[in-house]
Coordinates of C-alpha atoms in Angstrom, one line a residue:
M1 CA -115.9 -19.7 -16.4
S2 CA -117.4 -22.8 -18.1
Y3 CA -118.4 -25.9 -16.2
F4 CA -119.3 -29.4 -17.3
R5 CA -121.4 -32.0 -15.6
K6 CA -121.6 -35.8 -16.1
I7 CA -125.1 -36.7 -17.4
N8 CA -126.5 -40.2 -17.1
L9 CA -128.0 -40.8 -20.5
Q10 CA -129.8 -43.9 -19.3
L11 CA -132.3 -41.6 -17.6
F12 CA -133.4 -40.3 -21.0
A13 CA -133.8 -43.7 -22.7
A14 CA -137.2 -44.0 -24.4
D15 CA -139.6 -46.5 -22.9
N16 CA -141.6 -48.0 -25.8
G17 CA -144.5 -49.8 -24.0
G18 CA -142.5 -50.6 -20.9
G19 CA -142.3 -54.4 -21.6
D20 CA -139.0 -54.7 -23.4
G21 CA -137.4 -51.3 -22.6
G22 CA -137.2 -51.7 -18.8
N23 CA -138.5 -53.1 -15.6
A24 CA -142.1 -52.1 -15.1
D25 CA -141.8 -52.7 -11.3
G26 CA -139.4 -49.9 -10.9
N27 CA -136.3 -52.1 -10.3
D28 CA -134.3 -49.9 -12.6
A29 CA -133.7 -47.7 -9.6
D30 CA -131.4 -50.4 -8.3
V31 CA -129.1 -50.1 -11.3
K32 CA -126.4 -47.6 -10.4
D33 CA -124.8 -45.1 -12.8
G34 CA -122.2 -47.0 -14.9
Q35 CA -123.2 -50.4 -13.5
G36 CA -125.4 -53.2 -14.8
A37 CA -128.0 -55.2 -12.9
D38 CA -125.3 -57.7 -11.7
G39 CA -123.2 -54.8 -10.3
Q40 CA -120.5 -55.0 -13.0
N41 CA -119.1 -51.7 -14.5
T42 CA -120.7 -51.1 -18.0
N43 CA -118.6 -48.1 -18.9
S44 CA -116.0 -49.3 -21.4
K45 CA -114.1 -45.9 -21.4
E46 CA -114.3 -42.9 -19.3
I47 CA -114.6 -39.6 -21.3
K48 CA -112.4 -36.9 -20.0
T49 CA -113.6 -33.3 -20.4
Y50 CA -111.7 -30.1 -20.1
T51 CA -113.0 -26.7 -19.0
D52 CA -111.8 -23.4 -20.5
D53 CA -109.6 -23.0 -17.4
D54 CA -107.9 -26.4 -18.0
I55 CA -107.1 -25.5 -21.6
T56 CA -105.8 -22.1 -20.6
K57 CA -103.6 -23.7 -17.9
M58 CA -102.1 -26.2 -20.5
K59 CA -101.3 -23.3 -22.9
D60 CA -99.6 -21.4 -20.1
D61 CA -97.6 -24.5 -19.0
W62 CA -96.4 -25.0 -22.6
A63 CA -95.4 -21.4 -23.0
K64 CA -93.5 -21.5 -19.8
E65 CA -91.6 -24.7 -20.9
Q66 CA -90.7 -23.0 -24.2
E67 CA -89.5 -19.9 -22.5
K68 CA -87.4 -22.1 -20.2
I69 CA -85.8 -23.9 -23.2
N70 CA -85.1 -20.6 -25.0
Q71 CA -83.6 -19.1 -21.9
E72 CA -81.3 -22.1 -21.5
K73 CA -80.1 -21.6 -25.1
I74 CA -79.4 -17.9 -24.5
N75 CA -77.5 -18.7 -21.3
Q76 CA -75.3 -21.2 -23.2
E77 CA -74.6 -18.8 -25.9
V78 CA -73.7 -16.1 -23.4
Q79 CA -71.4 -18.4 -21.5
K80 CA -69.7 -19.3 -24.8
Q81 CA -69.1 -15.7 -25.7
L82 CA -67.7 -14.9 -22.3
K83 CA -65.4 -17.9 -22.5
E84 CA -64.2 -16.7 -25.9
E85 CA -63.6 -13.1 -24.7
K86 CA -61.7 -14.4 -21.7
R87 CA -59.5 -16.5 -24.0
L88 CA -58.8 -13.6 -26.3
S89 CA -58.0 -11.3 -23.4
A90 CA -55.2 -13.6 -22.4
L91 CA -53.6 -13.3 -25.9
S92 CA -51.1 -10.7 -26.9
K93 CA -52.0 -8.0 -29.4
E94 CA -50.1 -9.8 -32.2
E95 CA -51.9 -13.1 -31.4
R96 CA -55.3 -11.4 -31.4
E97 CA -54.6 -9.7 -34.7
K98 CA -53.5 -13.0 -36.3
E99 CA -56.7 -14.8 -35.1
E100 CA -58.8 -12.0 -36.5
Q101 CA -57.0 -12.2 -39.8
D102 CA -57.4 -16.0 -39.9
A103 CA -61.1 -15.6 -39.2
K104 CA -61.6 -13.1 -42.0
E105 CA -59.7 -15.4 -44.5
K106 CA -61.8 -18.4 -43.5
E107 CA -65.0 -16.5 -44.0
L108 CA -63.8 -15.2 -47.4
K109 CA -62.8 -18.7 -48.5
E110 CA -66.3 -20.0 -47.5
R111 CA -67.9 -17.3 -49.6
E112 CA -65.7 -18.1 -52.6
D113 CA -66.4 -21.8 -52.3
K114 CA -70.1 -21.3 -52.2
L115 CA -70.0 -19.0 -55.3
L116 CA -67.7 -21.4 -57.2
F117 CA -70.1 -24.3 -56.3
K118 CA -73.1 -22.4 -57.7
E119 CA -71.2 -21.7 -60.9
R120 CA -70.2 -25.3 -61.4
L121 CA -73.7 -26.4 -60.6
S122 CA -75.1 -24.1 -63.2
D123 CA -72.7 -25.4 -65.9
I124 CA -73.7 -29.0 -65.0
K125 CA -77.3 -28.2 -65.4
D126 CA -76.7 -26.6 -68.8
E127 CA -74.9 -29.8 -69.9
L128 CA -77.7 -32.0 -68.7
I129 CA -80.3 -29.9 -70.5
N130 CA -78.3 -30.2 -73.7
R131 CA -78.3 -33.9 -73.4
K132 CA -82.0 -34.0 -72.4
L133 CA -81.2 -35.5 -69.0
P134 CA -83.0 -34.6 -65.7
T135 CA -81.3 -31.7 -64.0
S136 CA -82.3 -33.1 -60.6
F137 CA -79.1 -35.1 -60.6
A138 CA -76.9 -32.1 -61.3
V139 CA -75.6 -31.8 -57.7
Y140 CA -74.1 -35.3 -57.9
F141 CA -71.8 -34.3 -60.8
V142 CA -70.2 -31.2 -59.3
N143 CA -66.5 -31.7 -59.2
E144 CA -63.4 -29.5 -59.1
D145 CA -62.2 -31.2 -62.3
S146 CA -64.6 -30.4 -65.1
E147 CA -63.3 -33.4 -67.2
K148 CA -64.3 -35.7 -64.3
S149 CA -67.7 -34.1 -64.2
L150 CA -68.3 -34.7 -68.0
K151 CA -67.1 -38.3 -67.7
A152 CA -69.5 -38.9 -64.9
I153 CA -72.3 -37.4 -66.9
T154 CA -71.5 -39.6 -69.9
E155 CA -71.5 -42.8 -67.8
F156 CA -74.8 -41.7 -66.2
E157 CA -76.3 -41.0 -69.7
K158 CA -75.5 -44.5 -70.9
L159 CA -77.2 -46.1 -67.8
Y160 CA -80.1 -43.7 -68.0
R161 CA -80.8 -44.4 -71.7
A162 CA -80.4 -48.2 -71.2
E163 CA -82.9 -48.1 -68.3
I164 CA -85.4 -46.2 -70.4
Q165 CA -85.0 -48.7 -73.3
N166 CA -85.5 -51.6 -70.9
E167 CA -88.7 -50.0 -69.6
I168 CA -89.9 -49.6 -73.2
N169 CA -89.1 -53.2 -74.0
S170 CA -90.8 -54.5 -71.0
K171 CA -94.0 -52.7 -72.0
I172 CA -94.1 -54.0 -75.6
K173 CA -92.9 -57.5 -74.7
G174 CA -95.3 -60.2 -75.8
V175 CA -97.3 -57.8 -78.1
T176 CA -97.8 -59.3 -81.6
L177 CA -98.5 -56.8 -84.4
K178 CA -100.9 -58.3 -87.0
T179 CA -100.3 -56.7 -90.4
G180 CA -102.3 -59.1 -92.5
D181 CA -99.2 -59.7 -94.7
S182 CA -99.5 -63.0 -96.7
S183 CA -95.9 -63.8 -95.8
S184 CA -96.9 -64.4 -92.2
S185 CA -98.3 -67.8 -91.2
D186 CA -101.7 -66.3 -90.3
G187 CA -101.9 -64.4 -93.5
K188 CA -100.9 -67.5 -95.5
S189 CA -103.5 -69.6 -93.9
M190 CA -106.2 -67.1 -94.7
A191 CA -105.1 -66.8 -98.3
E192 CA -105.1 -70.6 -98.7
L193 CA -108.6 -70.9 -97.2
K194 CA -110.0 -68.2 -99.6
N195 CA -108.4 -69.9 -102.6
T196 CA -110.0 -73.3 -101.6
Q197 CA -113.4 -71.7 -101.2
K198 CA -113.1 -70.0 -104.6
Q199 CA -112.1 -73.2 -106.4
T200 CA -115.0 -75.1 -104.8
T201 CA -117.5 -72.5 -106.0
N202 CA -116.2 -72.6 -109.6
N203 CA -116.2 -76.4 -109.8
P204 CA -119.6 -77.6 -111.0
W205 CA -118.8 -81.2 -110.0
A206 CA -118.0 -80.3 -106.4
I207 CA -120.4 -81.8 -103.9

């Protein structure tokens, strides 16, 4: 078993020369643990410690709480099953057979719906791949009518392409490409300046 004790760290404070570090007359003995010279509490926050026994107890309490919750769920499920058995026992043989048949048909339909959904989803993904569109949107285009699915994909493609183009335009907006062509204003100015310098150099009477 582990134990912890509170330790007054002030007792271990270094006394460098005794002048500034503490009272040389021994008045420090009047200062109580956790209190200043004026009697006020100097502890800003109490540190809580736990023993191994405390931690073990907390684990046991948590395990008991989880066990209680699980047991309640089990009891609820048992009560549900007993209630259903009681209801079925009150039915005639024909009624029970009909309910069993309906349950089987419902389960079969759910399986077929899941399989059909996977097939449609696969077809949608193939279509998106062919159009170079992200397949993460495939689930939103699954429809019982394949024509409606294709129409929705086409509309999405237009919006998607337009959004990409807008993004590209926003990145190149304001960028001026300097080709040095003399047809541009900058190119024309540079050409005129060079011609002027050349004429001045060839003119012997130029100052």
